[in-house]
């Protein structure tokens, strides 16, 4: 799959559900309206869709959400998609999770061929954790991370840099992660969906975080890439990797290799644009995949050049109305 700007699409992110057991302040309003359950694709339909993308050249699948591990019977899908790893059609099957259910699922995930999971963790302070996630418990997530490591899964921690909230703690989280052999990536807040707070207050440019860290640590440039938008350095003192995802201060679109599928079968060709393609209709119209393949080709031919994220006082509306939890972060 080649888009109009010559980028090969090899990476599909799939939102399993828009629901979540947390209500992170930068991601959701406390009182969210979720999709009616009947609008969700079944796990069999999601399998068929993912497999169509694999047949068309996708080499990496990431399950996300909402919280992917709160979707009922999600492990059935993971287990079934594992066949593409064994056949060699897929290089990687992975997940982005808040970690709340990891203690329960880690051994089974490892058993199906999952090698790495990204866990989102914005603080190591239990009270702050409760304040950021509104509903989450830090202990449960730390237990999940431990269980995942015990099961042999490689972990990457993703932390959203939040001004005045976890700003002073970033160094602590980094050294904690690196001390456990865990890669650590920082993310800037992106203006997606209405939340209860002002995003301008949350936004902390990673250029600022980086120069602060550079005063205390030696950050060696690294050409390590995971195929994603993160740019990495190696921290000489800890020996660990530190990644930066900077959609706002640095445009990461030139090398974009991904598209995103929601749990209702809508394909978003860009995280930061509204244009989308409906794949549910061609999926349901015929049990043959011909229509579906044609719809995927048509969608890829419309992949835009990049996003238009801006966060400042003059732009109080989110750049896109949908929440990250619908499209899958
Ligand atoms: N629930 C899972 C989790 O938290 O990892 C998966 C879905 S979550 C939407 C994926 C990632 O998006 C998380 O790392 C989260 O911190 C991040 N995220 C959510 N809303 C965001 C926003 N407005 N700006 C930047 N990152 C955001
Ligand atoms: Fe849930 Fe993940 Fe959004 Fe937090 S960031 S509310 S854990 S979907």
Coordinates of C-alpha atoms and ligand atoms in Angstrom, one line a residue:
X1 CA 0.0 0.0 0.0
X2 CA 1.6 3.2 -1.2
X3 CA 0.0 6.6 -0.4
X4 CA 0.0 9.7 -2.6
X5 CA 3.2 11.0 -0.9
X6 CA 5.2 7.8 -1.6
X7 CA 4.9 6.5 2.0
X8 CA 4.4 2.7 2.3
X9 CA 1.7 1.8 4.8
X10 CA 2.9 -1.1 6.9
X11 CA 1.4 -0.4 10.3
X12 CA -2.2 -0.6 11.5
X13 CA -3.4 0.5 14.9
X14 CA -6.8 -0.8 15.9
X15 CA -9.0 0.5 18.6
X16 CA -10.7 -2.4 20.3
X17 CA -13.2 -0.3 22.2
X18 CA -13.7 3.4 23.0
X19 CA -14.3 2.5 26.7
X20 CA -11.8 2.6 29.5
X21 CA -11.5 1.9 33.2
X22 CA -9.6 5.2 33.7
X23 CA -10.6 8.8 32.9
X24 CA -7.2 10.5 32.3
X25 CA -7.7 14.2 32.5
X26 CA -6.0 14.9 29.1
X27 CA -7.8 12.1 27.3
X28 CA -11.4 12.1 28.5
X29 CA -14.0 14.1 30.2
X30 CA -15.2 12.4 33.4
X31 CA -18.7 12.0 32.1
X32 CA -18.1 10.4 28.7
X33 CA -20.7 9.1 26.3
X34 CA -19.5 5.9 24.7
X35 CA -20.6 4.2 21.6
X36 CA -23.6 1.9 22.0
X37 CA -22.2 -1.7 22.3
X38 CA -24.3 -2.8 19.2
X39 CA -22.2 -0.4 17.0
X40 CA -19.0 -2.3 17.7
X41 CA -17.6 -4.7 15.2
X42 CA -17.5 -8.2 16.6
X43 CA -14.2 -9.8 17.3
X44 CA -14.6 -12.0 14.2
X45 CA -15.2 -8.9 12.1
X46 CA -12.1 -7.2 13.6
X47 CA -10.1 -10.3 12.8
X48 CA -11.3 -10.2 9.2
X49 CA -10.4 -6.5 8.9
X50 CA -7.0 -6.9 10.4
X51 CA -6.3 -9.9 8.3
X52 CA -7.3 -8.0 5.1
X53 CA -4.7 -5.3 6.1
X54 CA -2.1 -8.0 6.7
X55 CA -2.8 -9.5 3.3
X56 CA -2.3 -6.0 1.8
X57 CA 1.1 -5.6 3.4
X58 CA 0.7 -4.5 7.0
X59 CA 3.6 -5.9 9.0
X60 CA 2.8 -4.5 12.4
X61 CA -0.5 -4.5 14.3
X62 CA -1.1 -2.6 17.5
X63 CA -4.2 -3.1 19.6
X64 CA -5.2 0.0 21.5
X65 CA -8.3 2.0 22.5
X66 CA -9.8 3.1 24.9
X67 CA -8.4 0.3 27.0
X68 CA -7.9 -2.7 24.8
X69 CA -7.8 -5.1 27.7
X70 CA -11.3 -4.2 29.0
X71 CA -12.9 -5.4 25.8
X72 CA -14.7 -8.7 26.6
X73 CA -12.9 -11.7 25.2
X74 CA -10.1 -9.6 23.7
X75 CA -7.7 -12.5 24.2
X76 CA -9.7 -14.6 21.7
X77 CA -8.8 -12.0 19.0
X78 CA -5.1 -11.7 20.1
X79 CA -4.8 -15.5 20.0
X80 CA -6.4 -15.7 16.6
X81 CA -4.2 -12.8 15.2
X82 CA -1.2 -14.7 16.5
X83 CA -1.5 -17.0 13.4
X84 CA -0.1 -14.2 11.2
X85 CA 3.0 -14.1 13.4
X86 CA 3.5 -17.8 13.0
X87 CA 3.0 -17.7 9.3
X88 CA 5.6 -14.9 9.0
X89 CA 3.0 -12.5 7.4
X90 CA 3.3 -10.2 10.5
X91 CA 6.5 -9.0 12.2
X92 CA 4.9 -7.7 15.3
X93 CA 1.6 -7.9 17.3
X94 CA 1.5 -5.5 20.2
X95 CA -0.6 -3.5 22.5
X96 CA -0.8 -0.1 24.1
X97 CA -2.4 -0.4 27.6
X98 CA -2.9 1.5 30.8
X99 CA -1.6 -1.6 32.6
X100 CA -4.6 -2.1 34.8
X101 CA -5.4 -5.6 33.5
X102 CA -1.9 -6.7 32.7
X103 CA -1.4 -8.8 35.8
X104 CA -4.3 -11.0 34.6
X105 CA -3.3 -11.1 30.9
X106 CA 0.5 -10.9 30.7
X107 CA 1.2 -14.7 30.6
X108 CA -1.4 -15.3 27.9
X109 CA -0.2 -12.4 25.9
X110 CA 3.4 -13.7 25.9
X111 CA 2.1 -17.1 25.0
X112 CA 0.3 -15.8 21.9
X113 CA 3.5 -14.3 20.5
X114 CA 3.3 -10.8 21.8
X115 CA 6.8 -9.6 22.6
X116 CA 6.4 -6.0 23.7
X117 CA 3.7 -3.9 25.2
X118 CA 3.6 -0.1 25.7
X119 CA 2.3 0.9 29.1
X120 CA 1.1 4.4 29.7
X121 CA 2.2 5.8 33.1
X122 CA 2.3 9.5 33.9
X123 CA 3.5 9.4 37.5
X124 CA 4.8 7.2 40.3
X125 CA 3.0 9.0 43.0
X126 CA -0.2 7.2 44.1
X127 CA -2.1 10.4 44.8
X128 CA -1.1 12.1 41.6
X129 CA -1.9 8.9 39.7
X130 CA -5.4 9.0 41.1
X131 CA -5.7 12.7 40.2
X132 CA -4.5 12.2 36.6
X133 CA -6.4 9.0 35.8
X134 CA -9.3 9.9 38.1
X135 CA -10.3 6.2 38.5
X136 CA -6.9 4.4 38.4
X137 CA -4.8 2.7 41.1
X138 CA -1.1 3.0 40.8
X139 CA -0.4 -0.3 42.7
X140 CA -2.5 -2.2 40.2
X141 CA -0.5 -0.8 37.2
X142 CA 2.9 -1.4 38.9
X143 CA 1.8 -5.0 39.6
X144 CA 0.8 -5.3 35.9
X145 CA 4.2 -4.1 34.7
X146 CA 6.0 -6.5 37.0
X147 CA 3.8 -9.4 35.8
X148 CA 4.5 -8.5 32.2
X149 CA 8.2 -8.4 32.8
X150 CA 8.0 -11.7 34.7
X151 CA 6.2 -13.2 31.7
X152 CA 9.1 -12.1 29.5
X153 CA 7.4 -9.2 27.8
X154 CA 9.5 -6.1 26.9
X155 CA 7.9 -3.0 28.3
X156 CA 8.1 0.6 27.1
X157 CA 6.7 3.3 29.3
X158 CA 4.9 6.2 27.6
X159 CA 4.4 9.4 29.7
X160 CA 2.4 12.4 28.6
X161 CA 4.4 15.5 29.8
X162 CA 1.9 17.7 31.7
X163 CA 2.8 21.2 32.8
X164 CA 2.8 21.6 36.6
X165 CA 1.3 18.1 37.0
X166 CA 4.2 15.6 36.4
X167 CA 6.7 18.1 35.1
X168 CA 8.9 17.9 38.2
X169 CA 8.8 14.1 38.2
X170 CA 9.9 13.2 34.7
X171 CA 13.5 12.5 35.7
X172 CA 12.3 10.2 38.5
X173 CA 10.1 8.2 36.2
X174 CA 12.9 8.0 33.7
X175 CA 15.5 6.6 36.2
X176 CA 12.9 4.3 37.6
X177 CA 12.1 2.9 34.1
X178 CA 15.8 2.6 33.1
X179 CA 16.7 0.9 36.3
X180 CA 14.2 -1.8 35.3
X181 CA 15.5 -2.2 31.8
X182 CA 12.4 -0.3 30.4
X183 CA 12.6 2.2 27.6
X184 CA 10.9 5.5 28.3
X185 CA 9.1 7.8 25.9
X186 CA 7.7 11.2 26.5
X187 CA 4.6 12.5 24.6
X188 CA 3.3 16.0 24.1
X189 CA -0.4 16.5 24.7
X190 CA -2.4 16.7 21.5
X191 CA -5.6 18.7 21.0
X192 CA -8.1 15.9 20.5
X193 CA -11.6 15.9 21.8
X194 CA -13.3 18.1 24.4
X195 CA -12.0 17.5 27.9
X196 CA -13.1 19.2 31.2
X197 CA -9.9 21.3 31.3
X198 CA -8.0 23.9 29.3
X199 CA -5.3 22.1 27.3
X200 CA -3.2 25.3 27.1
X201 CA -2.6 24.8 30.9
X202 CA -1.5 21.1 30.3
X203 CA 0.8 21.7 27.4
X204 CA 4.5 21.3 28.1
X205 CA 6.8 21.5 25.1
X206 CA 9.3 18.6 25.1
X207 CA 12.0 20.9 23.9
X208 CA 11.9 22.4 27.4
X209 CA 11.9 19.0 29.1
X210 CA 14.8 17.8 27.0
X211 CA 17.0 20.8 27.7
X212 CA 16.3 20.4 31.5
X213 CA 17.2 16.7 31.3
X214 CA 20.3 17.6 29.3
X215 CA 21.6 19.7 32.3
X216 CA 21.6 16.6 34.5
X217 CA 22.3 13.8 32.0
X218 CA 24.3 13.2 28.9
X219 CA 21.9 12.5 26.1
X220 CA 23.7 10.7 23.2
X221 CA 21.9 11.0 19.8
X222 CA 20.7 7.6 18.6
X223 CA 19.5 6.4 15.3
X224 CA 17.4 3.7 17.0
X225 CA 13.8 3.7 15.5
X226 CA 10.8 1.5 16.2
X227 CA 9.0 2.6 13.0
X228 CA 7.1 5.1 15.0
X229 CA 7.3 8.9 15.4
X230 CA 9.5 8.8 18.5
X231 CA 13.1 10.1 18.2
X232 CA 15.5 8.5 20.6
X233 CA 18.6 9.4 22.6
X234 CA 20.6 7.1 24.9
X235 CA 21.0 8.4 28.4
X236 CA 24.7 7.8 29.2
X237 CA 24.3 7.7 33.0
X238 CA 21.5 5.2 33.0
X239 CA 22.3 3.3 29.8
X240 CA 18.5 3.5 28.9
X241 CA 16.7 4.8 25.9
X242 CA 14.7 8.0 26.0
X243 CA 12.2 8.8 23.3
X244 CA 10.4 12.0 22.4
X245 CA 7.1 12.2 20.5
X246 CA 6.7 15.8 19.5
X247 CA 3.7 16.3 17.2
X248 CA 3.5 20.0 18.1
X249 CA 7.1 21.2 18.3
X250 CA 8.3 19.0 15.4
X251 CA 6.3 17.6 12.5
X252 CA 6.6 13.9 12.4
X253 CA 4.4 13.3 9.4
X254 CA 7.0 12.8 6.6
X255 CA 7.8 9.3 7.7
X256 CA 4.2 8.3 8.6
X257 CA 3.6 4.6 7.8
X258 CA 0.4 4.0 9.7
X259 CA -3.4 4.2 9.5
X260 CA -5.9 3.8 12.4
X261 CA -9.0 1.7 12.6
X262 CA -11.8 2.3 15.1
X263 CA -13.9 -0.4 16.8
X264 CA -16.8 0.5 14.5
X265 CA -14.8 -0.1 11.3
X266 CA -13.9 3.5 10.4
X267 CA -10.5 4.0 9.0
X268 CA -8.7 7.2 9.9
X269 CA -5.8 7.9 7.5
X270 CA -4.3 10.6 9.9
X271 CA -4.6 11.0 13.7
X272 CA -4.9 14.8 13.3
X273 CA -7.5 15.0 10.4
X274 CA -11.2 14.3 10.2
X275 CA -11.2 12.5 6.8
X276 CA -12.2 8.8 7.3
X277 CA -13.3 5.8 5.3
X278 CA -16.1 3.4 6.3
X279 CA -14.9 -0.2 6.1
X280 CA -17.8 -1.7 7.9
X281 CA -20.2 -1.5 4.9
X282 CA -17.8 -3.3 2.4
X283 CA -17.0 -5.8 5.2
X284 CA -20.6 -6.7 5.8
X285 CA -21.8 -6.5 2.2
X286 CA -19.9 -9.6 1.1
X287 CA -18.1 -12.5 2.7
X288 CA -15.5 -12.2 -0.1
X289 CA -12.8 -9.6 0.7
X290 CA -12.8 -8.0 -2.8
X291 CA -15.0 -5.0 -1.8
X292 CA -13.0 -4.6 1.4
X293 CA -9.7 -4.5 -0.4
X294 CA -11.0 -2.0 -2.9
X295 CA -12.2 0.2 -0.1
X296 CA -8.9 0.0 1.7
X297 CA -7.0 1.0 -1.5
X298 CA -9.4 4.0 -2.0
X299 CA -8.8 5.1 1.6
X300 CA -5.0 4.9 1.3
X301 CA -5.2 7.0 -1.9
X302 CA -6.7 9.8 0.3
X303 CA -4.1 9.7 3.1
X304 CA -3.3 13.4 3.8
X305 CA 0.2 14.8 4.0
X306 CA 0.0 15.7 7.7
X307 CA -1.9 17.0 10.7
X308 CA -2.6 20.6 11.7
X309 CA -2.3 20.4 15.5
X310 CA -1.9 23.8 17.2
X311 CA -2.3 24.5 21.0
X312 CA -2.4 28.1 22.0
X313 CA -4.8 30.6 23.6
X314 CA -6.3 31.6 20.3
X315 CA -7.2 28.0 19.3
X316 CA -9.5 26.9 22.2
X317 CA -11.2 24.3 20.1
X318 CA -9.6 20.8 19.7
X319 CA -8.0 20.3 16.2
X320 CA -10.2 17.3 15.8
X321 CA -13.4 16.7 17.7
X322 CA -13.0 13.0 18.4
X323 CA -11.1 11.8 21.4
X324 CA -7.8 9.9 21.3
X325 CA -9.7 7.0 22.9
X326 CA -11.8 6.5 19.8
X327 CA -9.1 6.6 17.2
X328 CA -6.5 4.8 19.4
X329 CA -3.5 6.8 20.5
Ligands
LIG1 N1 -5.7 3.1 27.3 C1 -4.5 2.8 26.7 C2 -3.4 3.6 27.3 O1 -3.7 4.6 28.1 O2 -2.2 3.3 27.0 C3 -4.5 2.9 25.2 C4 -5.2 4.1 24.6 S1 -4.5 5.7 25.0 C5 -5.6 6.8 24.1 C6 -3.0 5.7 24.1 C7 -2.0 6.8 24.5 O3 -2.6 8.0 24.1 C8 -1.7 6.9 26.0 O4 -0.3 6.8 26.1 C9 -2.2 8.2 26.4 O5 -1.4 8.8 27.4 C10 -2.2 9.0 25.1 N2 -3.1 10.1 25.0 C11 -4.4 10.2 25.2 N3 -4.9 11.4 25.0 C12 -3.9 12.1 24.6 C13 -3.8 13.5 24.1 N4 -4.8 14.3 24.1 N5 -2.5 13.9 23.8 C14 -1.4 13.1 23.9 N6 -1.5 11.8 24.2 C15 -2.7 11.3 24.6
LIG2 FE1 -8.1 5.4 29.2 FE2 -5.8 5.4 27.9 FE3 -7.4 7.5 27.7 FE4 -6.3 7.1 30.0 S1 -5.2 7.6 28.1 S2 -8.5 7.5 29.7 S3 -6.1 4.9 30.1 S4 -7.8 5.5 27.0

